[in-house]
XYZ file of C-alpha atoms in Angstrom:
428
model
C -26.936 -2.260 37.856
C -29.228 -2.343 34.848
C -28.670 0.398 32.291
C -32.295 1.525 32.652
C -32.263 1.959 36.459
C -31.374 5.674 36.245
C -34.195 6.550 33.847
C -36.954 8.644 35.461
C -40.615 8.525 34.664
C -40.198 11.485 32.318
C -37.475 9.799 30.237
C -37.428 6.992 27.676
C -34.220 5.095 26.818
C -33.201 5.427 23.184
C -33.079 1.628 22.869
C -36.873 1.473 23.360
C -37.655 3.975 20.611
C -39.120 1.895 17.795
C -40.296 4.648 15.536
C -40.593 8.396 15.507
C -43.405 10.296 13.763
C -44.517 13.908 14.090
C -47.508 14.593 16.256
C -50.765 14.367 14.311
C -53.829 16.182 15.709
C -56.734 13.842 16.655
C -60.437 14.643 16.722
C -60.613 14.430 20.497
C -60.709 16.988 23.255
C -58.566 17.394 26.326
C -59.699 17.468 29.927
C -60.206 21.223 29.858
C -62.260 21.002 26.662
C -59.518 22.176 24.270
C -58.450 20.109 21.330
C -54.893 18.699 21.273
C -53.961 21.087 18.465
C -55.088 24.058 20.534
C -53.196 22.733 23.572
C -50.074 22.255 21.452
C -50.245 25.778 20.110
C -50.384 27.150 23.622
C -47.372 25.027 24.668
C -45.245 26.104 21.702
C -45.523 29.711 22.813
C -42.966 28.986 25.574
C -39.377 29.881 24.677
C -38.221 26.525 26.042
C -39.345 24.931 22.781
C -36.430 26.698 21.041
C -34.261 23.999 22.627
C -36.524 20.937 22.247
C -38.198 19.115 19.376
C -41.668 17.557 19.888
C -42.140 14.021 18.584
C -44.507 11.119 19.116
C -42.669 7.963 20.239
C -44.540 4.677 20.814
C -47.782 6.622 20.974
C -46.524 9.019 23.652
C -45.725 12.740 23.280
C -42.024 13.319 23.860
C -39.687 16.357 23.856
C -36.204 15.628 22.403
C -33.349 17.869 23.673
C -31.552 19.549 20.771
C -28.187 19.197 22.552
C -27.964 15.801 24.275
C -30.931 14.174 22.437
C -32.480 13.012 25.743
C -36.181 12.163 25.520
C -38.500 13.847 28.064
C -42.244 13.871 28.451
C -44.139 16.600 26.636
C -47.661 15.771 27.867
C -49.747 18.756 28.923
C -50.123 17.484 32.503
C -46.359 17.716 33.025
C -46.040 21.331 31.838
C -42.612 22.698 30.837
C -40.920 23.077 34.227
C -39.028 19.809 33.902
C -37.882 20.898 30.420
C -36.483 24.156 31.789
C -34.673 22.314 34.572
C -33.095 19.946 32.071
C -32.038 22.852 29.859
C -30.210 24.446 32.811
C -28.177 21.317 33.618
C -27.813 19.791 30.150
C -24.082 18.878 29.935
C -23.870 19.274 26.161
C -25.490 22.699 26.249
C -23.099 23.851 29.012
C -20.029 22.801 27.025
C -21.325 24.629 23.968
C -21.765 27.864 25.929
C -18.284 27.621 27.430
C -16.765 27.197 23.977
C -18.448 30.367 22.833
C -16.973 32.283 25.773
C -13.493 30.937 25.049
C -13.440 32.297 21.506
C -11.169 35.123 22.637
C -8.752 35.503 25.522
C -6.849 38.504 26.793
C -3.507 38.215 28.509
C -3.348 40.423 31.586
C -0.217 40.314 33.729
C 0.517 36.728 32.737
C -3.068 35.592 33.334
C -5.781 34.883 30.786
C -9.135 36.606 31.177
C -12.173 35.207 29.360
C -14.317 37.688 27.492
C -16.850 37.730 24.698
C -15.819 37.550 21.063
C -16.559 40.452 18.733
C -16.103 39.734 15.048
C -14.361 42.358 12.895
C -14.324 41.797 9.132
C -11.486 44.259 8.479
C -9.240 42.732 11.135
C -9.810 39.230 9.767
C -9.031 40.400 6.227
C -5.808 41.971 7.467
C -4.797 38.719 9.193
C -5.578 36.783 6.008
C -3.370 39.124 3.948
C -0.560 38.785 6.496
C -0.849 34.990 6.361
C -0.481 35.024 2.567
C 2.616 37.248 2.826
C 4.317 35.263 5.603
C 3.853 31.847 4.016
C 4.054 32.981 0.381
C 0.681 31.505 -0.500
C -0.692 32.253 -3.978
C -3.424 34.879 -4.120
C -5.736 32.348 -5.745
C -6.005 30.532 -2.405
C -9.002 32.737 -1.559
C -10.849 31.152 -4.493
C -10.098 27.534 -3.597
C -13.119 25.389 -2.811
C -11.533 23.912 0.318
C -10.725 27.391 1.649
C -14.332 28.504 1.166
C -15.482 25.339 2.930
C -13.167 25.824 5.905
C -13.784 29.463 6.791
C -17.572 29.261 7.377
C -16.951 26.473 9.882
C -14.645 28.823 11.806
C -16.542 32.105 11.418
C -19.769 32.137 9.343
C -19.838 35.956 9.349
C -16.527 36.292 7.510
C -16.940 37.244 3.865
C -14.052 35.817 1.845
C -12.507 38.555 -0.320
C -11.740 38.039 -3.981
C -8.247 37.646 -5.397
C -8.140 41.282 -6.514
C -9.385 42.498 -3.139
C -6.750 40.596 -1.179
C -4.102 41.901 -3.605
C -5.282 45.431 -2.871
C -5.113 44.721 0.879
C -1.517 43.475 0.570
C -0.471 46.570 -1.387
C -2.056 48.767 1.283
C -0.094 46.913 3.948
C 3.081 47.472 1.925
C 2.388 51.221 1.634
C 1.737 51.407 5.383
C 4.955 49.560 6.270
C 6.913 51.621 3.744
C 5.704 54.802 5.417
C 6.861 53.478 8.793
C 10.323 52.607 7.449
C 10.596 55.978 5.696
C 9.784 57.733 8.955
C 12.335 55.583 10.789
C 15.084 56.408 8.285
C 14.307 60.129 8.375
C 14.413 60.235 12.177
C 17.728 58.373 12.291
C 20.532 60.790 13.105
C 23.387 58.530 12.078
C 24.566 57.249 8.736
C 23.200 54.262 6.856
C 25.194 51.371 5.397
C 23.788 49.773 2.259
C 24.215 46.192 1.109
C 23.361 45.090 -2.413
C 23.498 41.782 -4.218
C 22.217 40.484 -7.507
C 21.516 36.957 -8.671
C 19.714 35.109 -11.440
C 16.769 32.844 -10.660
C 17.653 29.404 -11.990
C 14.074 28.440 -12.828
C 13.122 31.653 -14.662
C 16.508 32.940 -15.810
C 15.617 36.408 -14.568
C 17.870 38.810 -12.680
C 16.894 40.298 -9.322
C 18.570 42.917 -7.159
C 18.132 43.383 -3.407
C 19.080 46.516 -1.497
C 19.261 46.389 2.309
C 19.906 49.231 4.780
C 21.652 48.775 8.129
C 21.922 51.458 10.789
C 22.156 51.958 14.552
C 19.127 53.620 16.134
C 19.039 56.007 19.101
C 19.049 53.026 21.500
C 22.271 51.685 19.947
C 20.434 48.741 18.423
C 21.458 47.481 14.992
C 18.518 47.758 12.601
C 18.139 46.249 9.144
C 15.478 46.931 6.514
C 15.067 45.686 2.927
C 14.539 48.801 0.823
C 14.257 47.288 -2.636
C 13.732 43.902 -4.218
C 13.562 44.552 -7.931
C 13.469 42.600 -11.162
C 16.191 43.939 -13.470
C 15.654 43.688 -17.194
C 18.511 42.668 -19.453
C 21.170 43.738 -20.125
C 22.548 43.783 -16.564
C 25.233 46.365 -17.232
C 27.023 48.351 -14.533
C 25.234 51.541 -15.578
C 21.791 49.938 -15.371
C 22.463 48.550 -11.888
C 23.941 51.864 -10.714
C 20.818 53.717 -11.852
C 18.600 51.324 -9.874
C 20.684 51.732 -6.708
C 20.891 55.527 -6.880
C 17.182 55.882 -7.672
C 16.341 53.692 -4.685
C 18.475 55.856 -2.393
C 16.711 58.986 -3.598
C 13.267 57.403 -3.282
C 14.021 56.737 0.387
C 15.706 60.141 0.805
C 18.942 58.657 2.154
C 21.375 59.627 -0.627
C 22.999 62.207 1.717
C 23.206 59.830 4.691
C 25.108 56.901 3.149
C 28.248 55.649 4.884
C 29.241 52.587 2.813
C 27.893 50.319 0.088
C 28.920 46.662 0.432
C 29.018 44.638 -2.779
C 30.674 41.496 -4.189
C 34.390 41.682 -4.928
C 34.561 41.507 -8.723
C 35.788 43.793 -11.497
C 32.261 44.396 -12.827
C 31.210 45.912 -9.513
C 34.212 48.245 -9.566
C 32.703 49.843 -12.665
C 29.270 49.890 -11.010
C 30.585 51.800 -7.981
C 32.250 54.341 -10.267
C 28.857 55.115 -11.814
C 27.326 55.443 -8.351
C 30.072 57.806 -7.206
C 29.490 60.096 -10.207
C 25.787 60.398 -9.351
C 26.237 61.271 -5.648
C 27.333 64.516 -4.010
C 30.860 63.814 -2.728
C 30.565 66.508 -0.068
C 27.910 64.428 1.733
C 30.073 61.276 1.812
C 32.661 60.272 4.415
C 36.186 61.290 3.337
C 34.833 62.438 -0.005
C 33.598 58.908 -0.781
C 36.921 57.098 -0.361
C 35.230 54.608 2.019
C 32.021 54.225 0.034
C 32.946 50.985 -1.744
C 33.195 48.035 0.687
C 34.014 44.572 -0.655
C 31.945 41.667 0.653
C 33.846 39.493 3.166
C 31.804 36.429 2.237
C 32.735 36.762 -1.413
C 36.435 37.171 -0.591
C 36.297 34.049 1.586
C 34.609 32.213 -1.248
C 37.379 33.130 -3.698
C 40.059 31.919 -1.287
C 38.272 28.640 -0.586
C 37.527 27.951 -4.243
C 41.253 28.192 -4.979
C 41.861 25.485 -2.360
C 39.106 23.280 -3.736
C 40.552 23.539 -7.236
C 43.662 21.745 -5.966
C 41.700 18.636 -5.039
C 38.971 18.903 -7.668
C 39.404 15.278 -8.901
C 39.233 13.923 -5.345
C 36.168 16.000 -4.513
C 34.467 14.810 -7.681
C 35.212 11.171 -6.810
C 33.738 11.570 -3.329
C 30.734 13.448 -4.743
C 30.072 10.576 -7.187
C 30.291 8.056 -4.329
C 27.773 9.998 -2.226
C 25.487 10.359 -5.225
C 25.677 6.617 -5.935
C 24.672 5.555 -2.413
C 21.874 8.115 -2.241
C 20.441 7.235 -5.644
C 17.700 4.935 -4.286
C 16.120 3.942 -0.946
C 17.488 0.409 -1.368
C 21.072 1.671 -1.634
C 20.600 4.054 1.277
C 19.315 1.181 3.425
C 22.272 -0.992 2.435
C 24.687 1.821 3.288
C 23.018 2.436 6.683
C 23.119 -1.273 7.570
C 26.883 -1.415 7.056
C 27.418 1.958 8.780
C 25.696 0.736 11.952
C 28.258 -2.034 12.185
C 31.431 -0.079 11.343
C 30.741 3.465 12.600
C 30.470 4.192 16.299
C 28.289 6.995 17.623
C 26.543 7.594 14.309
C 23.986 9.871 15.992
C 21.692 9.580 12.982
C 24.376 10.988 10.640
C 23.524 10.736 6.962
C 25.421 11.248 3.750
C 25.104 14.834 2.518
C 25.184 15.781 -1.155
C 26.638 19.234 -1.747
C 25.768 22.121 -4.000
C 28.755 22.663 -6.293
C 28.496 26.451 -6.136
C 28.491 26.571 -2.302
C 31.825 25.790 -0.750
C 30.364 25.412 2.751
C 28.089 22.593 1.593
C 31.062 20.936 -0.127
C 32.971 21.096 3.152
C 30.084 19.467 5.040
C 29.855 16.745 2.375
C 33.582 15.995 2.636
C 33.579 15.841 6.438
C 30.552 13.531 6.478
C 31.945 11.264 3.756
C 35.328 11.033 5.519
C 33.605 9.779 8.683
C 32.098 6.961 6.566
C 35.372 6.112 4.758
C 35.448 2.543 6.114
C 31.852 2.003 5.016
C 32.701 2.965 1.428
C 35.646 0.551 1.529
C 33.490 -2.355 2.736
C 30.739 -1.673 0.176
C 33.343 -1.614 -2.576
C 33.569 -5.421 -2.309
C 29.832 -5.998 -1.766
C 28.519 -4.092 -4.761
C 30.173 -4.757 -8.149
C 28.332 -1.763 -9.654
C 30.115 0.649 -7.313
C 32.995 1.842 -9.536
C 33.737 5.363 -8.255
C 35.496 4.461 -5.000
C 38.203 7.075 -4.061
C 41.759 5.835 -3.617
C 43.673 6.111 -0.345
C 45.655 9.074 -1.655
C 42.434 10.870 -2.645
C 40.954 10.274 0.820
C 44.161 11.590 2.437
C 44.168 14.723 0.258
C 40.498 15.356 1.039
C 41.217 15.066 4.776
C 44.102 17.539 4.630
C 42.138 20.145 2.669
C 39.087 19.679 4.922
C 41.206 20.581 7.942
C 42.121 23.871 6.283
C 38.518 24.529 5.251
C 37.413 24.007 8.829
C 39.205 27.233 9.799
C 37.294 29.214 7.168
C 34.048 27.486 8.116
C 34.475 28.413 11.790
C 35.357 32.030 10.948
C 32.334 32.290 8.667
C 30.009 31.006 11.403
C 31.350 33.613 13.835
C 30.916 36.444 11.341
C 27.389 35.520 10.239
C 26.363 35.267 13.901
C 26.434 39.077 13.922
C 23.496 40.436 11.846
C 24.547 42.464 8.868
C 28.292 41.831 9.099
C 28.403 39.037 6.540
C 25.910 39.854 3.872
C 26.958 38.096 0.700
C 26.152 34.604 -0.417
C 28.585 31.782 0.354
C 28.470 30.677 -3.238
């Protein structure tokens, strides 16, 4: 069937449109004695012309649909009825209307109900502030050109706040959430266990302290809330840290509801807890404060494991150098993988893992992975003259024996950290 068979007498195929020019009034009169300009003015009064554009195509007056761009007759003898009928059934216009109705959906008993969308500037600003908090975006994102280009395409009515405004919104959200947590802690009838840890940011060389509260609510559900995340100025003495912890407890009004304070197991923290004890009322503590100081299980495990790793330090370093060598470039990684596919069965996409020296668990994972590729290292030893750090058989054997012992600690650690709040320290 020819592509023009479906075209009615009121339509013109786009392929036959040679040129398009606006209608120009002529010095002639219509059948009823009115000039074309007067006739056109009367026609444009109809609201249907909000959806069509009048043009002159090949000397004929045509109405072009704003949605599907179909060309229909706009001569006075045809009126506007056929234009209204097309507007009702225009497929592009129908899709556009449906999209507007789908802007918002409500979930009701597992089913979605379609309803109209009502824009709320304050709600959108709150969602924007929450997005910045959740994904740690910089505040300056609201001033980025691409961000300003995107939002009008989604909601033209939304007025993008400035960097200072969004900062104010985030602080208001913090105050609101702080009030909720304060109310939750005050209504709690039981005692509260505190966990504190301090570390130094490697990129900024600044010290930070975190204070977390754990308690069981009235429904016997374990709850955890971060009460303080503070930058601590030097020097980081025991007295300075004790003052920060005690002040935080008093700010949250929980200094008389503390059960224990869990902290790393080191001599410096023993002095810190002595300062804390002197600043608290012993009559409000369990057993006069004899149970206040709890030593972190993760830190104790770390000390035990580090002693084991010291025994095989040369072997671990040899294996670490081997892993580093074969991960140094994509070419070496590809060469290693090619040999591994031949020698190692059931690889399951295993890759060499480089550890972090201060985290014993990552060292354990590195050793176990490297041991599974022991034959690959041996084969590559003869294929690459530059590979000089190959471990000896005795070093491999020692690494295997120590890894078996570390596996026990690794399994215990996984069980403990599966329970929220029980293992709170860092593995390093």
